[in-house]
Amino acid sequence: MTDKVYGLHALEPLLAKHPEQIFQLVFCEGRLNARQQALLDLAMQVGVRTQRAPKKIFDQLSGVHQGVYAEVAAQAAYTDADLMDWVANNTNPLLVFLDEVQDPHNLGAILRTADATGVTAVVVPKNNAAGLNATVRKVACGGAESVPLVVVTNLVRTIEQLQQRGVWFTGLAGETEQTIYQADLTGPVAIVLGAEGKGLRPLTRKACDYLVAIPMQGQVSSLNVSVAAGVTLYEAIRQRQAV
């Protein structure tokens, strides 16, 4: 099975880091701009097959394709068992749990930040949540290929299983007094973020070991979930590097 990845922001890091995942690059017919030509040159250097296709093929793609797409190997479906193995073999895992985040742009942005901050895996529920698709891959700019996205049937049950293996779960909730700067985000930690607008579901909130907030100084009461993930993950990295 194959998937499509399109857009230069997604394809440039994918071709540079994981050319083995690309079956072929397809460019729109006509003159190439400088970035498209550079991508074509790199593909030829690393031995990735390329071809040209009429504009009508690209017009059928959803989103902004920038005149090029790749046919890539479908990402492996990671399971709870994979997640448990990674935690067992990592003395200091950093995980992100997303509780019914449904916007693929947010998921893509979180995967991009997860790659930048060395996250072990991102975990999402099977139902009522965004999954991996072309939009997510494009926004992730290569993060979707480097950070495993684990889809689980029951998010709370997975949290409880990992707690038994020594992982501490820190949920983001705006109403709590403890901030991310007061929390201990070192060691085996999972950051849990809620859905757009709704936040954490009650059962997920109850399952967390701690609840923390990002301090807000202005009139806006909350941040976009992908921004909140970035702020929290970089605080985790700051703490972990200081240990």
PDB file of C-alpha atoms in Angstrom:
ATOM      1  CA  MET A   1       0.000   0.000   0.000  1.00  0.00           C
ATOM      2  CA  THR A   2       1.117   3.549  -0.727  1.00  0.00           C
ATOM      3  CA  ASP A   3       0.260   7.028   0.497  1.00  0.00           C
ATOM      4  CA  LYS A   4       0.745  10.414  -1.096  1.00  0.00           C
ATOM      5  CA  VAL A   5       2.867  13.128   0.481  1.00  0.00           C
ATOM      6  CA  TYR A   6       2.787  16.509  -1.195  1.00  0.00           C
ATOM      7  CA  GLY A   7       4.253  19.954  -0.764  1.00  0.00           C
ATOM      8  CA  LEU A   8       7.887  21.024  -0.659  1.00  0.00           C
ATOM      9  CA  HIS A   9       7.998  21.529   3.118  1.00  0.00           C
ATOM     10  CA  ALA A  10       7.108  17.883   3.644  1.00  0.00           C
ATOM     11  CA  LEU A  11       9.089  16.395   0.770  1.00  0.00           C
ATOM     12  CA  GLU A  12      12.435  18.132   1.284  1.00  0.00           C
ATOM     13  CA  PRO A  13      13.192  16.573   4.697  1.00  0.00           C
ATOM     14  CA  LEU A  14      11.633  13.257   3.677  1.00  0.00           C
ATOM     15  CA  LEU A  15      13.863  12.973   0.615  1.00  0.00           C
ATOM     16  CA  ALA A  16      16.938  14.099   2.541  1.00  0.00           C
ATOM     17  CA  LYS A  17      16.452  11.763   5.524  1.00  0.00           C
ATOM     18  CA  HIS A  18      14.359   8.839   4.313  1.00  0.00           C
ATOM     19  CA  PRO A  19      14.661   8.432   0.520  1.00  0.00           C
ATOM     20  CA  GLU A  20      14.114   4.681   0.929  1.00  0.00           C
ATOM     21  CA  GLN A  21      10.478   5.388   1.836  1.00  0.00           C
ATOM     22  CA  ILE A  22       9.763   7.052  -1.523  1.00  0.00           C
ATOM     23  CA  PHE A  23       8.677   4.973  -4.493  1.00  0.00           C
ATOM     24  CA  GLN A  24       8.645   7.932  -6.868  1.00  0.00           C
ATOM     25  CA  LEU A  25       8.432  11.706  -7.017  1.00  0.00           C
ATOM     26  CA  VAL A  26       5.897  13.152  -9.422  1.00  0.00           C
ATOM     27  CA  PHE A  27       6.349  16.708 -10.729  1.00  0.00           C
ATOM     28  CA  CYS A  28       3.764  18.769 -12.524  1.00  0.00           C
ATOM     29  CA  GLU A  29       4.470  19.233 -16.232  1.00  0.00           C
ATOM     30  CA  GLY A  30       5.991  22.553 -17.182  1.00  0.00           C
ATOM     31  CA  ARG A  31       8.935  24.613 -16.019  1.00  0.00           C
ATOM     32  CA  LEU A  32      10.251  23.857 -12.536  1.00  0.00           C
ATOM     33  CA  ASN A  33      11.031  26.618 -10.075  1.00  0.00           C
ATOM     34  CA  ALA A  34      14.314  26.671  -8.145  1.00  0.00           C
ATOM     35  CA  ARG A  35      13.083  24.603  -5.168  1.00  0.00           C
ATOM     36  CA  GLN A  36      11.400  22.033  -7.389  1.00  0.00           C
ATOM     37  CA  GLN A  37      14.582  21.714  -9.455  1.00  0.00           C
ATOM     38  CA  ALA A  38      16.666  21.290  -6.310  1.00  0.00           C
ATOM     39  CA  LEU A  39      14.311  18.533  -5.185  1.00  0.00           C
ATOM     40  CA  LEU A  40      14.592  16.845  -8.570  1.00  0.00           C
ATOM     41  CA  ASP A  41      18.394  17.073  -8.460  1.00  0.00           C
ATOM     42  CA  LEU A  42      18.491  15.526  -4.987  1.00  0.00           C
ATOM     43  CA  ALA A  43      16.156  12.732  -6.077  1.00  0.00           C
ATOM     44  CA  MET A  44      18.490  11.893  -8.945  1.00  0.00           C
ATOM     45  CA  GLN A  45      21.490  11.903  -6.582  1.00  0.00           C
ATOM     46  CA  VAL A  46      19.908   9.452  -4.141  1.00  0.00           C
ATOM     47  CA  GLY A  47      18.367   7.261  -6.833  1.00  0.00           C
ATOM     48  CA  VAL A  48      14.683   8.024  -6.329  1.00  0.00           C
ATOM     49  CA  ARG A  49      12.558   7.572  -9.445  1.00  0.00           C
ATOM     50  CA  THR A  50      10.891  10.714 -10.847  1.00  0.00           C
ATOM     51  CA  GLN A  51       8.260  11.400 -13.477  1.00  0.00           C
ATOM     52  CA  ARG A  52       6.085  14.223 -14.791  1.00  0.00           C
ATOM     53  CA  ALA A  53       2.276  14.360 -14.747  1.00  0.00           C
ATOM     54  CA  PRO A  54      -0.294  16.769 -16.240  1.00  0.00           C
ATOM     55  CA  LYS A  55      -1.728  19.572 -14.121  1.00  0.00           C
ATOM     56  CA  LYS A  56      -5.159  17.911 -14.001  1.00  0.00           C
ATOM     57  CA  ILE A  57      -3.672  15.142 -11.833  1.00  0.00           C
ATOM     58  CA  PHE A  58      -2.484  17.722  -9.309  1.00  0.00           C
ATOM     59  CA  ASP A  59      -5.806  19.551  -9.388  1.00  0.00           C
ATOM     60  CA  GLN A  60      -7.385  16.428  -7.898  1.00  0.00           C
ATOM     61  CA  LEU A  61      -5.200  16.637  -4.783  1.00  0.00           C
ATOM     62  CA  SER A  62      -6.617  18.312  -1.690  1.00  0.00           C
ATOM     63  CA  GLY A  63      -4.552  21.072  -0.137  1.00  0.00           C
ATOM     64  CA  VAL A  64      -1.543  22.972  -1.462  1.00  0.00           C
ATOM     65  CA  HIS A  65       0.689  20.590  -3.406  1.00  0.00           C
ATOM     66  CA  GLN A  66       3.269  23.084  -4.778  1.00  0.00           C
ATOM     67  CA  GLY A  67       3.547  21.109  -8.000  1.00  0.00           C
ATOM     68  CA  VAL A  68       5.042  17.915  -6.610  1.00  0.00           C
ATOM     69  CA  TYR A  69       4.004  14.844  -4.666  1.00  0.00           C
ATOM     70  CA  ALA A  70       5.583  11.565  -3.641  1.00  0.00           C
ATOM     71  CA  GLU A  71       4.207   8.074  -3.563  1.00  0.00           C
ATOM     72  CA  VAL A  72       5.512   6.616  -0.320  1.00  0.00           C
ATOM     73  CA  ALA A  73       5.224   3.419   1.642  1.00  0.00           C
ATOM     74  CA  ALA A  74       2.235   3.486   3.955  1.00  0.00           C
ATOM     75  CA  GLN A  75       3.416   4.002   7.519  1.00  0.00           C
ATOM     76  CA  ALA A  76       3.340   0.923   9.700  1.00  0.00           C
ATOM     77  CA  ALA A  77       0.405   0.644  12.078  1.00  0.00           C
ATOM     78  CA  TYR A  78       1.942   0.886  15.548  1.00  0.00           C
ATOM     79  CA  THR A  79       0.115  -0.757  18.440  1.00  0.00           C
ATOM     80  CA  ASP A  80      -0.007  -0.780  22.232  1.00  0.00           C
ATOM     81  CA  ALA A  81       2.503  -3.640  22.183  1.00  0.00           C
ATOM     82  CA  ASP A  82       5.015  -1.522  20.227  1.00  0.00           C
ATOM     83  CA  LEU A  83       4.550   1.312  22.697  1.00  0.00           C
ATOM     84  CA  MET A  84       5.156  -0.952  25.688  1.00  0.00           C
ATOM     85  CA  ASP A  85       8.357  -2.269  24.070  1.00  0.00           C
ATOM     86  CA  TRP A  86       9.690   1.225  23.408  1.00  0.00           C
ATOM     87  CA  VAL A  87       9.064   2.260  27.006  1.00  0.00           C
ATOM     88  CA  ALA A  88      10.654  -0.932  28.334  1.00  0.00           C
ATOM     89  CA  ASN A  89      13.793  -0.272  26.280  1.00  0.00           C
ATOM     90  CA  ASN A  90      14.050   3.460  27.012  1.00  0.00           C
ATOM     91  CA  THR A  91      15.120   4.641  30.462  1.00  0.00           C
ATOM     92  CA  ASN A  92      13.829   8.163  29.867  1.00  0.00           C
ATOM     93  CA  PRO A  93      10.897   8.120  27.400  1.00  0.00           C
ATOM     94  CA  LEU A  94       9.027  11.302  26.550  1.00  0.00           C
ATOM     95  CA  LEU A  95       5.523  10.631  25.220  1.00  0.00           C
ATOM     96  CA  VAL A  96       2.656  12.782  23.978  1.00  0.00           C
ATOM     97  CA  PHE A  97      -0.953  11.631  24.415  1.00  0.00           C
ATOM     98  CA  LEU A  98      -3.651  13.478  22.454  1.00  0.00           C
ATOM     99  CA  ASP A  99      -7.194  13.127  23.768  1.00  0.00           C
ATOM    100  CA  GLU A 100      -9.445  13.345  20.682  1.00  0.00           C
ATOM    101  CA  VAL A 101      -7.519  16.052  18.822  1.00  0.00           C
ATOM    102  CA  GLN A 102      -9.410  16.137  15.520  1.00  0.00           C
ATOM    103  CA  ASP A 103      -7.764  18.812  13.389  1.00  0.00           C
ATOM    104  CA  PRO A 104      -5.152  17.235  11.084  1.00  0.00           C
ATOM    105  CA  HIS A 105      -3.244  20.531  10.996  1.00  0.00           C
ATOM    106  CA  ASN A 106      -2.851  20.387  14.772  1.00  0.00           C
ATOM    107  CA  LEU A 107      -1.742  16.759  14.659  1.00  0.00           C
ATOM    108  CA  GLY A 108       0.780  17.564  11.936  1.00  0.00           C
ATOM    109  CA  ALA A 109       2.156  20.532  13.872  1.00  0.00           C
ATOM    110  CA  ILE A 110       2.473  18.414  17.024  1.00  0.00           C
ATOM    111  CA  LEU A 111       4.345  15.687  15.132  1.00  0.00           C
ATOM    112  CA  ARG A 112       6.720  18.329  13.775  1.00  0.00           C
ATOM    113  CA  THR A 113       7.422  19.631  17.278  1.00  0.00           C
ATOM    114  CA  ALA A 114       7.645  16.069  18.611  1.00  0.00           C
ATOM    115  CA  ASP A 115      10.426  15.372  16.126  1.00  0.00           C
ATOM    116  CA  ALA A 116      12.267  18.544  17.121  1.00  0.00           C
ATOM    117  CA  THR A 117      12.091  17.695  20.825  1.00  0.00           C
ATOM    118  CA  GLY A 118      12.968  14.013  20.597  1.00  0.00           C
ATOM    119  CA  VAL A 119       9.580  12.596  21.576  1.00  0.00           C
ATOM    120  CA  THR A 120       9.498   8.793  21.711  1.00  0.00           C
ATOM    121  CA  ALA A 121       5.945   8.464  20.338  1.00  0.00           C
ATOM    122  CA  VAL A 122       2.660  10.305  19.926  1.00  0.00           C
ATOM    123  CA  VAL A 123      -0.431   8.377  21.007  1.00  0.00           C
ATOM    124  CA  VAL A 124      -4.000   8.997  19.812  1.00  0.00           C
ATOM    125  CA  PRO A 125      -7.307   7.142  20.296  1.00  0.00           C
ATOM    126  CA  LYS A 126      -8.806   5.142  17.452  1.00  0.00           C
ATOM    127  CA  ASN A 127     -12.114   7.035  17.484  1.00  0.00           C
ATOM    128  CA  ASN A 128     -12.927  10.753  17.281  1.00  0.00           C
ATOM    129  CA  ALA A 129      -9.350  11.751  16.501  1.00  0.00           C
ATOM    130  CA  ALA A 130      -7.276  12.804  13.522  1.00  0.00           C
ATOM    131  CA  GLY A 131      -5.161  10.060  11.981  1.00  0.00           C
ATOM    132  CA  LEU A 132      -2.256  10.042   9.598  1.00  0.00           C
ATOM    133  CA  ASN A 133      -3.130  11.442   6.170  1.00  0.00           C
ATOM    134  CA  ALA A 134      -1.605  13.621   3.458  1.00  0.00           C
ATOM    135  CA  THR A 135      -2.472  16.854   5.280  1.00  0.00           C
ATOM    136  CA  VAL A 136      -0.869  15.645   8.510  1.00  0.00           C
ATOM    137  CA  ARG A 137       2.261  14.536   6.662  1.00  0.00           C
ATOM    138  CA  LYS A 138       2.526  17.873   4.855  1.00  0.00           C
ATOM    139  CA  VAL A 139       2.148  19.986   7.988  1.00  0.00           C
ATOM    140  CA  ALA A 140       4.529  17.723   9.928  1.00  0.00           C
ATOM    141  CA  CYS A 141       7.351  18.494   7.443  1.00  0.00           C
ATOM    142  CA  GLY A 142       8.935  15.056   7.920  1.00  0.00           C
ATOM    143  CA  GLY A 143       7.904  14.584  11.552  1.00  0.00           C
ATOM    144  CA  ALA A 144       5.252  12.040  10.578  1.00  0.00           C
ATOM    145  CA  GLU A 145       7.993   9.816   9.167  1.00  0.00           C
ATOM    146  CA  SER A 146      10.339  10.086  12.169  1.00  0.00           C
ATOM    147  CA  VAL A 147       7.957  10.040  15.160  1.00  0.00           C
ATOM    148  CA  PRO A 148       5.767   6.932  15.562  1.00  0.00           C
ATOM    149  CA  LEU A 149       2.039   7.655  15.734  1.00  0.00           C
ATOM    150  CA  VAL A 150       0.404   4.983  17.884  1.00  0.00           C
ATOM    151  CA  VAL A 151      -3.352   4.465  17.570  1.00  0.00           C
ATOM    152  CA  VAL A 152      -4.920   2.775  20.608  1.00  0.00           C
ATOM    153  CA  THR A 153      -8.439   1.526  21.250  1.00  0.00           C
ATOM    154  CA  ASN A 154      -8.717   2.869  24.802  1.00  0.00           C
ATOM    155  CA  LEU A 155      -6.572   5.850  25.780  1.00  0.00           C
ATOM    156  CA  VAL A 156      -7.202   5.574  29.535  1.00  0.00           C
ATOM    157  CA  ARG A 157      -6.385   1.872  29.603  1.00  0.00           C
ATOM    158  CA  THR A 158      -3.097   2.561  27.813  1.00  0.00           C
ATOM    159  CA  ILE A 159      -2.321   5.305  30.342  1.00  0.00           C
ATOM    160  CA  GLU A 160      -2.919   2.867  33.212  1.00  0.00           C
ATOM    161  CA  GLN A 161      -0.713   0.207  31.604  1.00  0.00           C
ATOM    162  CA  LEU A 162       2.147   2.668  31.198  1.00  0.00           C
ATOM    163  CA  GLN A 163       1.727   3.985  34.741  1.00  0.00           C
ATOM    164  CA  GLN A 164       2.360   0.436  35.931  1.00  0.00           C
ATOM    165  CA  ARG A 165       5.618   0.580  33.958  1.00  0.00           C
ATOM    166  CA  GLY A 166       6.785   3.748  35.674  1.00  0.00           C
ATOM    167  CA  VAL A 167       5.586   6.498  33.315  1.00  0.00           C
ATOM    168  CA  TRP A 168       4.191   9.639  34.988  1.00  0.00           C
ATOM    169  CA  PHE A 169       1.316  11.376  33.206  1.00  0.00           C
ATOM    170  CA  THR A 170       1.021  15.168  33.244  1.00  0.00           C
ATOM    171  CA  GLY A 171      -2.204  16.576  31.790  1.00  0.00           C
ATOM    172  CA  LEU A 172      -2.681  20.159  30.657  1.00  0.00           C
ATOM    173  CA  ALA A 173      -5.713  21.834  32.241  1.00  0.00           C
ATOM    174  CA  GLY A 174      -6.169  25.587  32.350  1.00  0.00           C
ATOM    175  CA  GLU A 175      -7.951  25.770  35.700  1.00  0.00           C
ATOM    176  CA  THR A 176      -5.225  24.223  37.881  1.00  0.00           C
ATOM    177  CA  GLU A 177      -2.857  26.429  39.887  1.00  0.00           C
ATOM    178  CA  GLN A 178       0.336  24.438  39.283  1.00  0.00           C
ATOM    179  CA  THR A 179       2.144  25.544  36.131  1.00  0.00           C
ATOM    180  CA  ILE A 180       4.366  23.606  33.742  1.00  0.00           C
ATOM    181  CA  TYR A 181       7.333  25.478  35.239  1.00  0.00           C
ATOM    182  CA  GLN A 182       6.592  24.034  38.683  1.00  0.00           C
ATOM    183  CA  ALA A 183       6.044  20.487  37.439  1.00  0.00           C
ATOM    184  CA  ASP A 184       8.763  17.841  37.225  1.00  0.00           C
ATOM    185  CA  LEU A 185       8.958  16.850  33.566  1.00  0.00           C
ATOM    186  CA  THR A 186      12.139  14.793  33.867  1.00  0.00           C
ATOM    187  CA  GLY A 187      12.283  11.009  33.816  1.00  0.00           C
ATOM    188  CA  PRO A 188       9.687   8.797  32.099  1.00  0.00           C
ATOM    189  CA  VAL A 189       6.955  11.330  31.321  1.00  0.00           C
ATOM    190  CA  ALA A 190       3.875  11.589  29.120  1.00  0.00           C
ATOM    191  CA  ILE A 191       2.297  14.953  28.292  1.00  0.00           C
ATOM    192  CA  VAL A 192      -1.473  14.677  27.838  1.00  0.00           C
ATOM    193  CA  LEU A 193      -3.326  17.304  25.818  1.00  0.00           C
ATOM    194  CA  GLY A 194      -7.059  17.626  25.275  1.00  0.00           C
ATOM    195  CA  ALA A 195      -9.160  18.283  22.214  1.00  0.00           C
ATOM    196  CA  GLU A 196      -9.666  21.651  20.594  1.00  0.00           C
ATOM    197  CA  GLY A 197     -12.157  23.626  22.669  1.00  0.00           C
ATOM    198  CA  LYS A 198     -13.116  20.753  25.000  1.00  0.00           C
ATOM    199  CA  GLY A 199      -9.843  19.986  26.718  1.00  0.00           C
ATOM    200  CA  LEU A 200      -9.299  16.686  28.486  1.00  0.00           C
ATOM    201  CA  ARG A 201     -12.241  14.337  28.891  1.00  0.00           C
ATOM    202  CA  PRO A 202     -13.161  13.633  32.544  1.00  0.00           C
ATOM    203  CA  LEU A 203     -11.860  10.045  32.542  1.00  0.00           C
ATOM    204  CA  THR A 204      -8.596  11.079  30.907  1.00  0.00           C
ATOM    205  CA  ARG A 205      -8.191  13.944  33.353  1.00  0.00           C
ATOM    206  CA  LYS A 206      -8.783  11.596  36.293  1.00  0.00           C
ATOM    207  CA  ALA A 207      -6.223   9.117  34.978  1.00  0.00           C
ATOM    208  CA  CYS A 208      -3.409  11.711  34.930  1.00  0.00           C
ATOM    209  CA  ASP A 209      -0.984  11.802  37.865  1.00  0.00           C
ATOM    210  CA  TYR A 210      -0.730  15.601  37.732  1.00  0.00           C
ATOM    211  CA  LEU A 211      -2.578  18.487  36.120  1.00  0.00           C
ATOM    212  CA  VAL A 212      -0.651  21.604  35.133  1.00  0.00           C
ATOM    213  CA  ALA A 213      -1.388  24.842  33.319  1.00  0.00           C
ATOM    214  CA  ILE A 214       0.486  27.154  30.977  1.00  0.00           C
ATOM    215  CA  PRO A 215       0.400  30.584  32.636  1.00  0.00           C
ATOM    216  CA  MET A 216      -1.563  33.123  30.584  1.00  0.00           C
ATOM    217  CA  GLN A 217      -0.835  36.831  31.025  1.00  0.00           C
ATOM    218  CA  GLY A 218      -3.225  38.409  28.519  1.00  0.00           C
ATOM    219  CA  GLN A 219      -6.903  38.348  27.659  1.00  0.00           C
ATOM    220  CA  VAL A 220      -6.841  35.029  25.793  1.00  0.00           C
ATOM    221  CA  SER A 221      -7.765  32.152  28.106  1.00  0.00           C
ATOM    222  CA  SER A 222      -6.070  29.283  26.265  1.00  0.00           C
ATOM    223  CA  LEU A 223      -3.637  28.352  23.507  1.00  0.00           C
ATOM    224  CA  ASN A 224      -4.116  26.261  20.391  1.00  0.00           C
ATOM    225  CA  VAL A 225      -3.355  22.634  21.266  1.00  0.00           C
ATOM    226  CA  SER A 226      -0.341  22.444  18.960  1.00  0.00           C
ATOM    227  CA  VAL A 227       1.099  25.641  20.464  1.00  0.00           C
ATOM    228  CA  ALA A 228       0.456  24.299  23.974  1.00  0.00           C
ATOM    229  CA  ALA A 229       2.259  21.097  23.025  1.00  0.00           C
ATOM    230  CA  GLY A 230       5.256  23.060  21.788  1.00  0.00           C
ATOM    231  CA  VAL A 231       5.487  25.233  24.914  1.00  0.00           C
ATOM    232  CA  THR A 232       5.236  22.210  27.219  1.00  0.00           C
ATOM    233  CA  LEU A 233       7.633  19.986  25.288  1.00  0.00           C
ATOM    234  CA  TYR A 234      10.330  22.634  25.223  1.00  0.00           C
ATOM    235  CA  GLU A 235       9.935  23.151  28.959  1.00  0.00           C
ATOM    236  CA  ALA A 236      10.357  19.385  29.333  1.00  0.00           C
ATOM    237  CA  ILE A 237      13.518  19.516  27.214  1.00  0.00           C
ATOM    238  CA  ARG A 238      14.870  22.432  29.258  1.00  0.00           C
ATOM    239  CA  GLN A 239      14.352  20.508  32.481  1.00  0.00           C
ATOM    240  CA  ARG A 240      15.745  17.260  31.124  1.00  0.00           C
ATOM    241  CA  GLN A 241      18.898  18.918  29.809  1.00  0.00           C
ATOM    242  CA  ALA A 242      19.483  20.599  33.166  1.00  0.00           C
ATOM    243  CA  VAL A 243      19.464  17.316  35.100  1.00  0.00           C
TER     244      VAL A 243
END
